[in-house]
Each structure stands twice: as C-alpha cells, then as structure tokens.
Tab-separated table of C-alpha atoms in Angstrom:
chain	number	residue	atom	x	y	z
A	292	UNK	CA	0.928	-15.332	10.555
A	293	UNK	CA	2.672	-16.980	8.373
A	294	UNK	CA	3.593	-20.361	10.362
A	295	UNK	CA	-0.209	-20.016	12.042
A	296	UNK	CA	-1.821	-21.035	8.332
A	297	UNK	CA	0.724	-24.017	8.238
A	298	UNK	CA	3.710	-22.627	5.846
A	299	UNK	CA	7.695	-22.679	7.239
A	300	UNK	CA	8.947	-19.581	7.290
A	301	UNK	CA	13.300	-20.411	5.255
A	302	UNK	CA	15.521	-17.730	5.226
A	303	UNK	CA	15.602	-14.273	7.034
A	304	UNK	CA	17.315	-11.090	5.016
A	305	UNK	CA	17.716	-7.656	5.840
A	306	UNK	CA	19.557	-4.806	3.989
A	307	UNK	CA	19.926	-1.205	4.408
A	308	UNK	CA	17.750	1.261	3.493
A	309	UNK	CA	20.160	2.907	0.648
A	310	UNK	CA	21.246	-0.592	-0.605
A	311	UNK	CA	21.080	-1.623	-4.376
A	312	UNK	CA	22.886	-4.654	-4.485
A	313	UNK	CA	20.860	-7.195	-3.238
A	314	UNK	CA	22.477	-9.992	-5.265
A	315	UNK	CA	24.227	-12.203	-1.812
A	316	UNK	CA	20.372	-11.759	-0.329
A	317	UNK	CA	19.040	-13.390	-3.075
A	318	UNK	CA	21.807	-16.019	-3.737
A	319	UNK	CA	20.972	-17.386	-0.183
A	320	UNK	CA	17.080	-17.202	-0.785
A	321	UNK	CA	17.300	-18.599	-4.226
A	322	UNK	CA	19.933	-21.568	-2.119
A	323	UNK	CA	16.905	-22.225	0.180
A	324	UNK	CA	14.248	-23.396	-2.315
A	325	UNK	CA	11.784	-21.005	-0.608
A	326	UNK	CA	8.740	-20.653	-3.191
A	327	UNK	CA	7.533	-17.226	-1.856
A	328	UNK	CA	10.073	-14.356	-1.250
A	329	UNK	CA	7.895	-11.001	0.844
A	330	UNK	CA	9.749	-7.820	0.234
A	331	UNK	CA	9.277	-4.465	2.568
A	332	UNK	CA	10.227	-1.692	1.604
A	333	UNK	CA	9.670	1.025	-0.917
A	334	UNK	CA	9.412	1.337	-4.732
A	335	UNK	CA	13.261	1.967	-5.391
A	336	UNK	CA	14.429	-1.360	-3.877
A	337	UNK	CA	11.747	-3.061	-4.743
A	338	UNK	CA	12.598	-2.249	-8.467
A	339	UNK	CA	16.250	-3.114	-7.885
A	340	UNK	CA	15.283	-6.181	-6.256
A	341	UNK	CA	13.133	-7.586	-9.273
A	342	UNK	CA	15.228	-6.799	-11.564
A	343	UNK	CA	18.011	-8.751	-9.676
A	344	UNK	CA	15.879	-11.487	-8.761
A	345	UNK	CA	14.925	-11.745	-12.619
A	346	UNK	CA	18.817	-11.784	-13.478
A	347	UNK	CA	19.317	-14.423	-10.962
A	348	UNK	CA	16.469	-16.522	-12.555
A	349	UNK	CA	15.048	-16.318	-8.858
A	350	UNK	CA	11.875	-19.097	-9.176
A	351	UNK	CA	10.184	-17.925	-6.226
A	352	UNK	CA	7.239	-16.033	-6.219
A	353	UNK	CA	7.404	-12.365	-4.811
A	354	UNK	CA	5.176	-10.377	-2.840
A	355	UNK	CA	5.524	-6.559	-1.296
A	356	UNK	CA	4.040	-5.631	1.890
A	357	UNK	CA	3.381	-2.594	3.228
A	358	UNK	CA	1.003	-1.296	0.768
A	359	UNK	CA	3.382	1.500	-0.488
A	360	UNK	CA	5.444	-0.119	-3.426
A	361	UNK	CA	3.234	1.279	-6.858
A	362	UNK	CA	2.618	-1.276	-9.005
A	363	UNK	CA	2.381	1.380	-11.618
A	364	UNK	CA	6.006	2.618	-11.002
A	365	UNK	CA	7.355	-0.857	-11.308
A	366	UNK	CA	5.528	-1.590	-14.799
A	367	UNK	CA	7.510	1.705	-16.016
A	368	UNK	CA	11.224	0.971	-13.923
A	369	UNK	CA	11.006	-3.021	-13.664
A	370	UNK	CA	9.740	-3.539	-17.034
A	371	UNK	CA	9.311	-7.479	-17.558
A	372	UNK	CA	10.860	-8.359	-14.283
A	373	UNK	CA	7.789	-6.688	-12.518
A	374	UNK	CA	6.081	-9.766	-14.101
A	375	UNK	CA	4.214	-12.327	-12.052
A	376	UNK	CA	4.880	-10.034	-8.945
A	377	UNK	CA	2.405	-9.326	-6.136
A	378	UNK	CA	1.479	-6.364	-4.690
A	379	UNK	CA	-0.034	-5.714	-0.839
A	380	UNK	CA	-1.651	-2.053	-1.908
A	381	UNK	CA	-4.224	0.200	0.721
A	382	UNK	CA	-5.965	1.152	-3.167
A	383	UNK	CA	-6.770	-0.532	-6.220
A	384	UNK	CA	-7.216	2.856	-8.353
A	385	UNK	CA	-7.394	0.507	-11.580
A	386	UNK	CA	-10.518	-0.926	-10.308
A	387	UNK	CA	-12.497	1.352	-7.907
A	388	UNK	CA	-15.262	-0.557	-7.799
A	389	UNK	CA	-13.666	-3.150	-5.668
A	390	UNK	CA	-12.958	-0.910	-2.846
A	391	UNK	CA	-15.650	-0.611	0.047
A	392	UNK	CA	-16.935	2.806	-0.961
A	393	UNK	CA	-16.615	2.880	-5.503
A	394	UNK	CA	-18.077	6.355	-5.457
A	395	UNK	CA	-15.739	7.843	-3.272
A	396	UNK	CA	-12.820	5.967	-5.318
A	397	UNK	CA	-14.444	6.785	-8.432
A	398	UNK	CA	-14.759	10.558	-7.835
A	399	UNK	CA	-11.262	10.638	-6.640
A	400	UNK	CA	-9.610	8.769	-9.403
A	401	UNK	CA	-11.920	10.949	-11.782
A	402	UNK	CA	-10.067	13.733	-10.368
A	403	UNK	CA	-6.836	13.049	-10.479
A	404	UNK	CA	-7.163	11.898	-14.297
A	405	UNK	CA	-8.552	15.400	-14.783
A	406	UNK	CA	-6.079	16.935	-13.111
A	407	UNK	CA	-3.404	14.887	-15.584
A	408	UNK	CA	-1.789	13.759	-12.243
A	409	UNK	CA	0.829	10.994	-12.874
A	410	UNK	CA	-0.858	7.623	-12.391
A	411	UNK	CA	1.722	5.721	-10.107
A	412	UNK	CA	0.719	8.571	-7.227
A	413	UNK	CA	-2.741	7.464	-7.269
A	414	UNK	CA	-1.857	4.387	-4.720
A	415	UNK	CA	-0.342	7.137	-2.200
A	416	UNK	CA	-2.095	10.346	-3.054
A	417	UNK	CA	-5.244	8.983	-1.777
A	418	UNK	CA	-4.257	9.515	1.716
A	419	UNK	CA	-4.531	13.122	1.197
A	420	UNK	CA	-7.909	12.758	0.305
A	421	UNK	CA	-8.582	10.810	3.230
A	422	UNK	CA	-6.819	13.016	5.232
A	423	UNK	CA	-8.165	16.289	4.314
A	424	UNK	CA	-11.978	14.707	4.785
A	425	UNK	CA	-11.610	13.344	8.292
A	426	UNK	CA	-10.376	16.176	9.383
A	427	UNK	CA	-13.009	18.438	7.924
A	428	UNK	CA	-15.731	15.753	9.315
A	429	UNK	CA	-13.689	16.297	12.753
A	430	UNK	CA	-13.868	20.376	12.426
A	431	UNK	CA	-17.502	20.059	12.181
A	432	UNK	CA	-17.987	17.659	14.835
A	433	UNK	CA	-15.779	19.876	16.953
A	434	UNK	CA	-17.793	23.141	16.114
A	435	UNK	CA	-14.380	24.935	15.723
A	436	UNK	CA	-11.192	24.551	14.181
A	437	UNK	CA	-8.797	24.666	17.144
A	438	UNK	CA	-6.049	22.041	17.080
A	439	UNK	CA	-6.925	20.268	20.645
A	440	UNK	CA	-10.943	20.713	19.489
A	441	UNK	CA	-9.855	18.729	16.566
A	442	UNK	CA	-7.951	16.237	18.177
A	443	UNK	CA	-10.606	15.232	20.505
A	444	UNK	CA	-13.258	15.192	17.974
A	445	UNK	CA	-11.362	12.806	15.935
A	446	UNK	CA	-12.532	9.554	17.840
A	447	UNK	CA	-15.759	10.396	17.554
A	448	UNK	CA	-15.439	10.974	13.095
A	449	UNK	CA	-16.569	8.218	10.851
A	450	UNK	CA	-16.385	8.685	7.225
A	451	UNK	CA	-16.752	7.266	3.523
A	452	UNK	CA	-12.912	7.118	2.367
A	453	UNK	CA	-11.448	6.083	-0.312
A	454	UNK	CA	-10.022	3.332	1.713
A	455	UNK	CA	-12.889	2.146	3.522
A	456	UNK	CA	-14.864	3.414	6.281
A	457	UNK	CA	-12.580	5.613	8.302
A	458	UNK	CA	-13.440	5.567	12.393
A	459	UNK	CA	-10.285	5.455	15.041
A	460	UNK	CA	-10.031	2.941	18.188
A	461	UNK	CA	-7.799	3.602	21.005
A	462	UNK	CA	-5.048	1.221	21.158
A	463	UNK	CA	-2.304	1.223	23.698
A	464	UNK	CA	-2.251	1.477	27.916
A	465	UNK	CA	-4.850	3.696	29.408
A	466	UNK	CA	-4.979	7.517	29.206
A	467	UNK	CA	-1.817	6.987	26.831
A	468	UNK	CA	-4.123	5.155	23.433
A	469	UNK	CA	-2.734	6.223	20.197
A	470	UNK	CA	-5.606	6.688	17.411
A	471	UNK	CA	-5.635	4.008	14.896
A	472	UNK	CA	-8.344	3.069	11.989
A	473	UNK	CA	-7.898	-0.447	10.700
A	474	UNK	CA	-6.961	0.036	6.666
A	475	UNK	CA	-8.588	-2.107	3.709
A	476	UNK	CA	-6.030	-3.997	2.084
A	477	UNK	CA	-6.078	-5.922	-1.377
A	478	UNK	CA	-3.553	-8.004	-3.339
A	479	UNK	CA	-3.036	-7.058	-7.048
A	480	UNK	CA	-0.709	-8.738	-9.502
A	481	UNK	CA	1.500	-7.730	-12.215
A	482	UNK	CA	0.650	-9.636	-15.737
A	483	UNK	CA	1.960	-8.824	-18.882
A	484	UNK	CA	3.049	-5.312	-17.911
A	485	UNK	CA	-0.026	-4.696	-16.578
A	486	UNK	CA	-2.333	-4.198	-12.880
A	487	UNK	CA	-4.442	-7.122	-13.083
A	488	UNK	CA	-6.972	-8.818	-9.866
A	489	UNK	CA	-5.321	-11.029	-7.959
C-alpha cells in the first residue's frame, strides 16, 4: 500500500514478541533516514519502543497499526515520548461523535464512565459491546439460541455498533468462507500528553 501511493518502503525490522530492547532496531532505522517508522504490536512494546526511540533522538515520525496499542495507556507509561505519535485505533472514545453511529458510542462510553471503568480499556472493551449485540441480533434472527442456529443466522445480522455498521461477507474458497465485517478505522495523535484528531 505503501509503495502503490508513491512512498519507498527503507528498512525492514522484526523482534520477538517478549523483546524490550529494541535499541539495534532503531539504530539501523534511525541509519536509514526513513521519516516514518509503523510499529505492530501491542501496548507494552510499543511503550518500550517510544521511549527508546525518544532516547535515541529517533526524528522519524511513528505510527501503530493494528488498532490495539491505547493511546491512553501510552500518555500514562510513555509520558513525553508518546508525543507526536500516531495511533491506527478501531474507536475514538474521546470523540464519539466521529464514529459512524455517535449514539451508540455515546451510550457506551456513558457507561463505562459510570461504571468508573479505567479509560485506556475503552479502545478494546468496545468489542464486547459489539460482540454481545450481534449476537443477540443473531439469536433473534435465528428464533432460538442454539449454537449452529446462531452461527447461520450471523450472515444474515446487521447492526448499529460502536464501530460502524456491523454485517459479515464470506471471504475465502467456496463452502469453506470465513465470516468477516470490514472495521472503521481512524488515526488519532498524541499532543501534549493528550488524544487529539489527527
């Protein structure tokens, strides 16, 4: 995607999942005078890795993909080196009315502030919500609530998430599809210790 909209794609790193030194990755992308650095993986590394990439005085910009890393979490474990940072997130709890469906959003971040939740689970615990609605809209659909009754009713459920419009399409060889729904997805940034629009 990347090299389709023009841009070269430098230097290729991969570490382990329970890595946290990350200092000879970023030595060799700092080397390559890359200007963007994308990051997978979850909220642990990606704290270690701007913190390290701060302490390196690492000039490129960095974005995480996945839509897992919590922007919230990195404010509180990062501190200033969470700065500047971009974030690929499925939610932007800090501004439900940019989402597809605000009420939804608004009723479920309502809750959870109720509730006293912690705030850094509201960009993951809103695919409980999601969850526990479609399959509720598939129980109806399905008249009972029988696990194969459920599963077949499923590609036939379309409902007002949190996320967006949730509906599955069959992807995959035929009589073997696997269920998918295509996710919203929004870029926020870190500013000042804080979520702000990208």
């Amino acid at each position: 995607m990347v090299k389709k909209a023009g841009a070269e794609v430098g230097v290729v790193e991969t570490m382990d999942p329970k890595a946290t030194d990350f200092s000879a990755q970023l030595a060799k992308i700092k080397a390559s005078g890359g200007d963007t650095l994308f990051v997978t993986t979850a909220v642990e590394q990606a704290t270690l890795i701007l913190r390290q990439a701060k302490e390196q005085q690492l000039k490129a910009r960095i974005i995480t993909t996945g839509g897992s890393v919590s922007p919230d979490q990195l404010i509180a474990q990062a501190g200033e080196a969470a700065n500047g940072s971009y974030h690929l997130v499925f939610f932007t709890p800090w501004f439900p009315d940019a989402v597809k469906n605000p009420d939804v959003a608004k009723k479920f971040v309502g809750e959870w502030t109720a509730r006293k939740y912690e705030v850094g689970g509201l960009t993951e615990g809103f695919r409980g919500w999601d969850a526990v609605y479609t399959i509720v809209e598939a129980i109806k659909h399905a008249g009972k609530a029988e696990p194969k009754a459920i599963q077949d009713a499923l590609w036939h459920v379309k409902v007002k998430g949190i996320n967006g419009d949730i509906a599955f399409i069959k992807q995959g060889p035929a009589g073997k599809e696997s269920a998918q729904n295509v996710p919203s997805v929004y870029v926020v940034r870190i500013d000042n210790g804080k979520v702000v629009r990208n």
